[in-house]
Short mmCIF file of C-alpha atoms and ligand atoms in Angstrom, two decimals:
data_model
loop_
_atom_site.label_atom_id
_atom_site.label_comp_id
_atom_site.label_asym_id
_atom_site.label_seq_id
_atom_site.Cartn_x
_atom_site.Cartn_y
_atom_site.Cartn_z
CA MET A 230 -32.38 27.08 47.40
CA VAL A 231 -32.64 26.91 43.58
CA LEU A 232 -30.14 24.38 42.19
CA ARG A 233 -28.19 24.90 38.96
CA ALA A 234 -29.49 22.93 36.06
CA ARG A 235 -27.23 19.89 35.38
CA LYS A 236 -26.53 19.42 31.76
CA ARG A 237 -25.38 15.83 32.03
CA PHE A 238 -28.78 14.95 33.41
CA GLY A 239 -30.65 16.68 30.53
CA GLN A 240 -32.21 19.23 32.87
CA ASN A 241 -34.51 21.58 31.06
CA PHE A 242 -37.18 22.43 33.55
CA LEU A 243 -40.80 23.39 32.59
CA VAL A 244 -41.70 26.85 33.70
CA ASP A 245 -44.83 27.60 31.58
CA LYS A 246 -47.77 27.09 33.96
CA GLY A 247 -50.35 26.82 31.19
CA MET A 248 -48.31 24.14 29.46
CA ILE A 249 -47.77 22.25 32.71
CA GLN A 250 -51.64 22.14 33.20
CA LYS A 251 -52.16 21.09 29.60
CA ILE A 252 -49.66 18.23 29.94
CA VAL A 253 -51.00 16.86 33.29
CA GLY A 254 -54.60 17.49 32.01
CA SER A 255 -53.98 15.19 29.12
CA LEU A 256 -53.66 12.27 31.51
CA ASP A 257 -57.29 12.71 32.74
CA ILE A 258 -56.20 11.22 36.11
CA LYS A 259 -58.90 9.25 37.99
CA SER A 260 -58.99 8.57 41.75
CA GLY A 261 -56.60 5.84 42.67
CA ASP A 262 -54.43 5.98 39.44
CA ARG A 263 -50.96 4.67 40.02
CA ILE A 264 -48.80 7.45 38.50
CA VAL A 265 -44.97 7.11 38.03
CA GLU A 266 -43.12 10.21 37.07
CA ILE A 267 -39.68 9.77 35.55
CA GLY A 268 -37.32 12.80 36.20
CA PRO A 269 -39.51 15.05 38.32
CA GLY A 270 -36.68 17.56 38.71
CA ARG A 271 -37.91 20.66 40.49
CA GLY A 272 -41.41 19.34 40.58
CA ALA A 273 -43.18 21.40 37.83
CA LEU A 274 -45.35 18.43 36.79
CA THR A 275 -45.20 16.81 40.24
CA GLN A 276 -47.00 19.77 41.91
CA SER A 277 -49.89 19.45 39.59
CA LEU A 278 -49.91 15.54 39.83
CA SER A 279 -49.90 15.70 43.60
CA ASP A 280 -53.00 17.93 43.54
CA SER A 281 -54.86 14.98 42.04
CA PRO A 282 -56.01 12.04 44.07
CA CYS A 283 -53.40 9.53 42.69
CA ASP A 284 -50.83 7.15 44.07
CA LEU A 285 -47.57 8.87 43.05
CA THR A 286 -44.01 7.44 42.61
CA LEU A 287 -41.09 9.66 41.61
CA ILE A 288 -37.86 8.39 40.07
CA GLU A 289 -35.06 10.96 40.07
CA ILE A 290 -31.38 10.44 39.54
CA ASP A 291 -30.13 13.75 40.97
CA ARG A 292 -29.41 13.43 44.67
CA ASP A 293 -29.90 17.11 45.44
CA LEU A 294 -33.21 17.30 43.64
CA ALA A 295 -34.33 14.08 45.23
CA ALA A 296 -33.60 15.60 48.69
CA GLU A 297 -35.86 18.67 47.88
CA LEU A 298 -38.60 16.51 46.39
CA SER A 299 -38.78 14.25 49.46
CA ILE A 300 -39.43 17.36 51.56
CA ARG A 301 -41.91 18.95 49.21
CA PHE A 302 -43.88 15.73 48.39
CA PRO A 303 -43.75 13.61 51.55
CA GLU A 304 -46.87 11.67 50.40
CA ALA A 305 -45.12 10.43 47.15
CA LYS A 306 -42.81 7.40 47.03
CA LEU A 307 -39.37 8.54 45.90
CA ILE A 308 -36.88 6.34 44.12
CA ASN A 309 -33.52 8.21 44.00
CA GLN A 310 -32.02 6.07 41.27
CA ASP A 311 -31.03 5.96 37.61
CA VAL A 312 -34.27 4.94 35.81
CA MET A 313 -32.19 2.86 33.36
CA LYS A 314 -31.20 0.58 36.20
CA LEU A 315 -34.65 0.21 37.64
CA ASP A 316 -36.42 -3.06 37.17
CA PHE A 317 -39.97 -2.23 36.19
CA ASP A 318 -41.10 -5.66 37.66
CA HIS A 319 -40.88 -3.51 40.88
CA PHE A 320 -44.47 -2.31 39.86
CA GLN A 321 -45.97 -5.69 38.89
CA ASP A 322 -47.72 -6.42 42.26
CA ASN A 323 -50.66 -4.05 41.70
CA ALA A 324 -52.80 -2.26 39.06
CA PRO A 325 -50.85 -1.25 35.91
CA ILE A 326 -49.00 2.06 36.18
CA ARG A 327 -49.36 5.24 34.20
CA ILE A 328 -45.98 6.84 33.42
CA ILE A 329 -45.34 10.51 32.77
CA GLY A 330 -42.07 12.23 32.10
CA ASN A 331 -40.52 15.31 30.61
CA LEU A 332 -37.68 13.00 29.71
CA PRO A 333 -34.02 13.71 29.68
CA TYR A 334 -33.36 13.75 25.90
CA ASN A 335 -29.95 12.07 26.19
CA ILE A 336 -31.51 8.74 27.37
CA SER A 337 -34.92 8.95 25.69
CA THR A 338 -34.42 6.23 23.10
CA PRO A 339 -32.75 3.55 25.29
CA LEU A 340 -35.40 4.31 27.96
CA LEU A 341 -38.28 3.89 25.51
CA PHE A 342 -36.88 0.51 24.36
CA LYS A 343 -36.58 -0.59 28.01
CA LEU A 344 -40.20 0.45 28.70
CA PHE A 345 -41.47 -1.36 25.57
CA ASP A 346 -40.23 -4.52 27.18
CA SER A 347 -42.16 -3.77 30.44
CA GLY A 348 -45.44 -3.26 28.71
CA GLU A 349 -47.50 -5.68 30.75
CA HIS A 350 -47.14 -3.46 33.88
CA ILE A 351 -47.91 -0.26 32.04
CA HIS A 352 -51.35 1.13 31.29
CA ASP A 353 -50.11 4.18 29.35
CA MET A 354 -47.26 6.67 29.03
CA HIS A 355 -47.22 10.40 28.43
CA PHE A 356 -43.78 11.78 27.43
CA MET A 357 -42.35 15.09 26.45
CA LEU A 358 -39.62 14.43 23.82
CA GLN A 359 -37.89 16.15 21.03
CA LEU A 360 -40.38 16.88 18.29
CA GLU A 361 -38.16 15.15 15.76
CA VAL A 362 -38.27 11.91 17.99
CA VAL A 363 -42.01 12.05 18.30
CA ASP A 364 -42.37 12.49 14.51
CA ARG A 365 -40.15 9.35 13.92
CA MET A 366 -42.17 7.37 16.55
CA THR A 367 -45.45 8.14 14.94
CA ALA A 368 -44.31 8.04 11.26
CA LEU A 369 -46.14 5.89 8.74
CA PRO A 370 -44.49 3.76 6.02
CA SER A 371 -43.16 5.51 2.84
CA THR A 372 -42.41 8.67 4.74
CA LYS A 373 -39.04 10.25 5.38
CA ALA A 374 -39.33 9.97 9.19
CA TYR A 375 -40.24 6.20 9.10
CA GLY A 376 -37.52 3.94 10.50
CA ARG A 377 -36.46 1.56 13.10
CA LEU A 378 -37.93 3.73 15.91
CA SER A 379 -41.29 3.90 14.20
CA VAL A 380 -41.50 0.17 13.76
CA MET A 381 -40.36 -0.67 17.28
CA THR A 382 -42.62 1.96 18.86
CA GLN A 383 -45.77 1.05 16.89
CA LEU A 384 -45.12 -2.73 17.38
CA HIS A 385 -45.43 -2.23 21.14
CA CYS A 386 -47.79 0.76 21.46
CA HIS A 387 -50.65 2.70 19.93
CA THR A 388 -49.12 6.16 19.51
CA GLU A 389 -50.76 9.61 19.57
CA LYS A 390 -48.88 12.89 19.07
CA LEU A 391 -50.78 15.27 21.38
CA PHE A 392 -49.24 18.73 20.89
CA GLU A 393 -46.03 20.59 20.43
CA VAL A 394 -44.11 22.56 23.08
CA PRO A 395 -41.93 25.51 22.19
CA PRO A 396 -38.45 26.17 23.77
CA GLN A 397 -39.77 29.19 25.80
CA SER A 398 -41.80 26.80 27.99
CA PHE A 399 -38.54 25.59 29.62
CA SER A 400 -35.61 27.03 31.59
CA PRO A 401 -32.89 26.70 30.37
CA ARG A 402 -34.42 26.68 26.89
CA PRO A 403 -33.51 23.69 24.71
CA LYS A 404 -32.35 24.36 21.16
CA VAL A 405 -35.09 22.29 19.61
CA GLN A 406 -38.91 22.08 19.54
CA SER A 407 -40.59 19.47 21.79
CA ALA A 408 -43.77 17.48 21.69
CA VAL A 409 -45.94 15.40 24.03
CA ILE A 410 -46.76 11.87 22.88
CA ARG A 411 -49.23 9.32 24.44
CA LEU A 412 -48.20 5.70 24.17
CA THR A 413 -50.63 2.87 24.97
CA PRO A 414 -49.01 -0.69 25.09
CA ASN A 415 -50.95 -2.92 22.72
CA ARG A 416 -49.19 -6.31 23.35
CA LYS A 417 -48.99 -6.96 19.61
CA ALA A 418 -46.81 -9.69 18.25
CA THR A 419 -45.56 -11.18 21.50
CA ASP A 420 -44.60 -14.34 19.63
CA VAL A 421 -42.00 -12.65 17.52
CA ASP A 422 -38.25 -12.94 18.11
CA LYS A 423 -37.52 -9.32 19.07
CA LYS A 424 -33.75 -9.65 18.78
CA LEU A 425 -34.04 -10.99 15.30
CA LEU A 426 -36.56 -8.31 14.37
CA GLU A 427 -34.11 -5.64 15.66
CA ASP A 428 -31.30 -7.19 13.57
CA ILE A 429 -33.46 -7.15 10.44
CA LEU A 430 -34.41 -3.48 11.14
CA ILE A 431 -30.88 -2.32 11.78
CA GLN A 432 -29.78 -4.00 8.49
CA ALA A 433 -32.82 -2.60 6.50
CA PHE A 434 -32.61 0.99 7.71
CA SER A 435 -28.83 1.34 7.41
CA MET A 436 -29.45 0.97 3.66
CA ARG A 437 -32.73 2.79 3.35
CA ARG A 438 -31.95 4.02 -0.25
CA LYS A 439 -31.40 0.43 -1.50
CA THR A 440 -34.08 -2.01 -2.61
CA ILE A 441 -35.03 -4.65 -0.06
CA ARG A 442 -33.54 -7.34 -2.45
CA ASN A 443 -30.14 -5.78 -1.50
CA ALA A 444 -30.82 -4.39 1.91
CA LEU A 445 -32.28 -7.75 3.28
CA ARG A 446 -29.99 -9.99 1.20
CA LYS A 447 -28.38 -11.33 4.46
CA PHE A 448 -31.79 -12.63 5.60
CA LEU A 449 -34.01 -13.37 2.66
CA THR A 450 -33.61 -14.48 -1.02
CA VAL A 451 -35.59 -12.87 -3.86
CA ASP A 452 -37.76 -16.04 -3.99
CA GLU A 453 -38.43 -15.85 -0.29
CA LEU A 454 -39.37 -12.11 -0.46
CA GLU A 455 -41.76 -13.00 -3.27
CA SER A 456 -43.25 -15.87 -1.30
CA LEU A 457 -44.06 -13.20 1.41
CA HIS A 458 -45.73 -11.12 -1.32
CA LEU A 459 -43.05 -8.54 -1.14
CA ASP A 460 -41.76 -6.89 -4.32
CA PRO A 461 -37.95 -7.10 -4.10
CA LYS A 462 -37.78 -3.62 -5.73
CA LEU A 463 -39.43 -1.99 -2.65
CA ARG A 464 -37.27 0.01 -0.33
CA PRO A 465 -37.02 -0.60 3.44
CA GLU A 466 -39.24 2.47 4.23
CA ASN A 467 -42.08 0.96 2.08
CA LEU A 468 -42.52 -2.02 4.33
CA THR A 469 -45.27 -2.01 6.98
CA ILE A 470 -44.87 -3.33 10.48
CA ASP A 471 -46.77 -6.46 9.55
CA ASP A 472 -44.34 -6.92 6.57
CA TYR A 473 -41.43 -6.80 9.03
CA LEU A 474 -43.19 -9.21 11.34
CA SER A 475 -43.73 -11.69 8.47
CA CYS A 476 -40.09 -11.42 7.42
CA THR A 477 -38.89 -12.02 11.00
CA ARG A 478 -41.20 -15.06 11.53
CA PHE A 479 -39.96 -16.48 8.18
CA VAL A 480 -36.29 -16.04 8.96
CA GLY A 481 -36.86 -17.39 12.48
CA ASP A 482 -38.51 -20.50 11.13
CA LYS A 483 -35.70 -21.31 8.74
CA GLN A 484 -32.94 -20.79 11.36
N1 LIG B 756 -39.94 17.02 35.13
C1 LIG B 756 -39.20 18.21 35.34
C2 LIG B 756 -39.77 19.39 34.50
O1 LIG B 756 -40.59 19.05 33.62
O2 LIG B 756 -39.46 20.47 34.82
C3 LIG B 756 -37.70 18.00 34.89
C4 LIG B 756 -37.50 17.51 33.51
S1 LIG B 756 -35.71 17.46 33.01
C5 LIG B 756 -35.90 17.52 31.24
C6 LIG B 756 -35.29 15.77 33.24
C7 LIG B 756 -35.16 15.26 34.58
O3 LIG B 756 -34.80 13.91 34.59
C8 LIG B 756 -34.23 15.95 35.50
O4 LIG B 756 -34.78 16.22 36.77
C9 LIG B 756 -33.01 14.95 35.62
O5 LIG B 756 -32.24 15.08 36.77
C10 LIG B 756 -33.74 13.63 35.51
N2 LIG B 756 -32.97 12.53 35.01
C11 LIG B 756 -31.99 12.52 34.11
N3 LIG B 756 -31.44 11.34 33.81
C12 LIG B 756 -32.16 10.44 34.69
C13 LIG B 756 -32.07 9.08 34.88
N4 LIG B 756 -31.26 8.28 34.25
N5 LIG B 756 -32.92 8.55 35.81
C14 LIG B 756 -33.83 9.34 36.49
N6 LIG B 756 -33.97 10.68 36.28
C15 LIG B 756 -33.13 11.25 35.39
#
């Protein structure tokens, strides 16, 4: 039985066989790899993953799809649960996991933030996301797409935009272009106060047209910015990740 796509679970299923091979091929799976697929849906990627000699875990929220998956892929471990409620410490007992997912676009940003905090259990992640989100994640300073998501992503992971995927690769077709990104956790800046960094980023990028003298006024004086070798006339988008880390450490030390 083919189940109807559920909009509330962001179900756009991959149907382009060439694209499915290209995505799974980009993982270069080795024997014994621990692969975790988020949102396997109708098993488009799962079929190809299960053909490789890996240890496979599937996380699917939709009960009906999960029931079909358990019959089709009996060798895989199936977790029929909302991935947002799953504690990734679940995977800490063994070798780091490799995550793959054509992610439901409605939860992609909160899910990414959750996974960034689970980095020590993760070897790498391959995700299909909206192209616009991938462009923001990989953006460099002083570009239009650079913002909070760029800083938070690149703080936790090395990023590689692999390739774009057109709407006709899916059924039903999404309205937007998609892309596949590879994220490799880099365990950078584990000493920094993440909550404070987030507060600073929210403040900075909610005023991205202002100078940092104004946008960061709540946190740093002009003298303090200058002591960090930051020109107060710069705009939030001109600051590098290291600049934001320096600001966060400085503010943390004076609190
Ligand atoms: N991997 C399949 C493919 O490429 O054809 C399906 C991708 S579809 C874009 C997203 C999948 O994630 C759906 O199967 C959906 O039911 C599942 N999903 C949505 N929200 C989820 C959640 N919070 N936790 C786990 N799975 C979820």
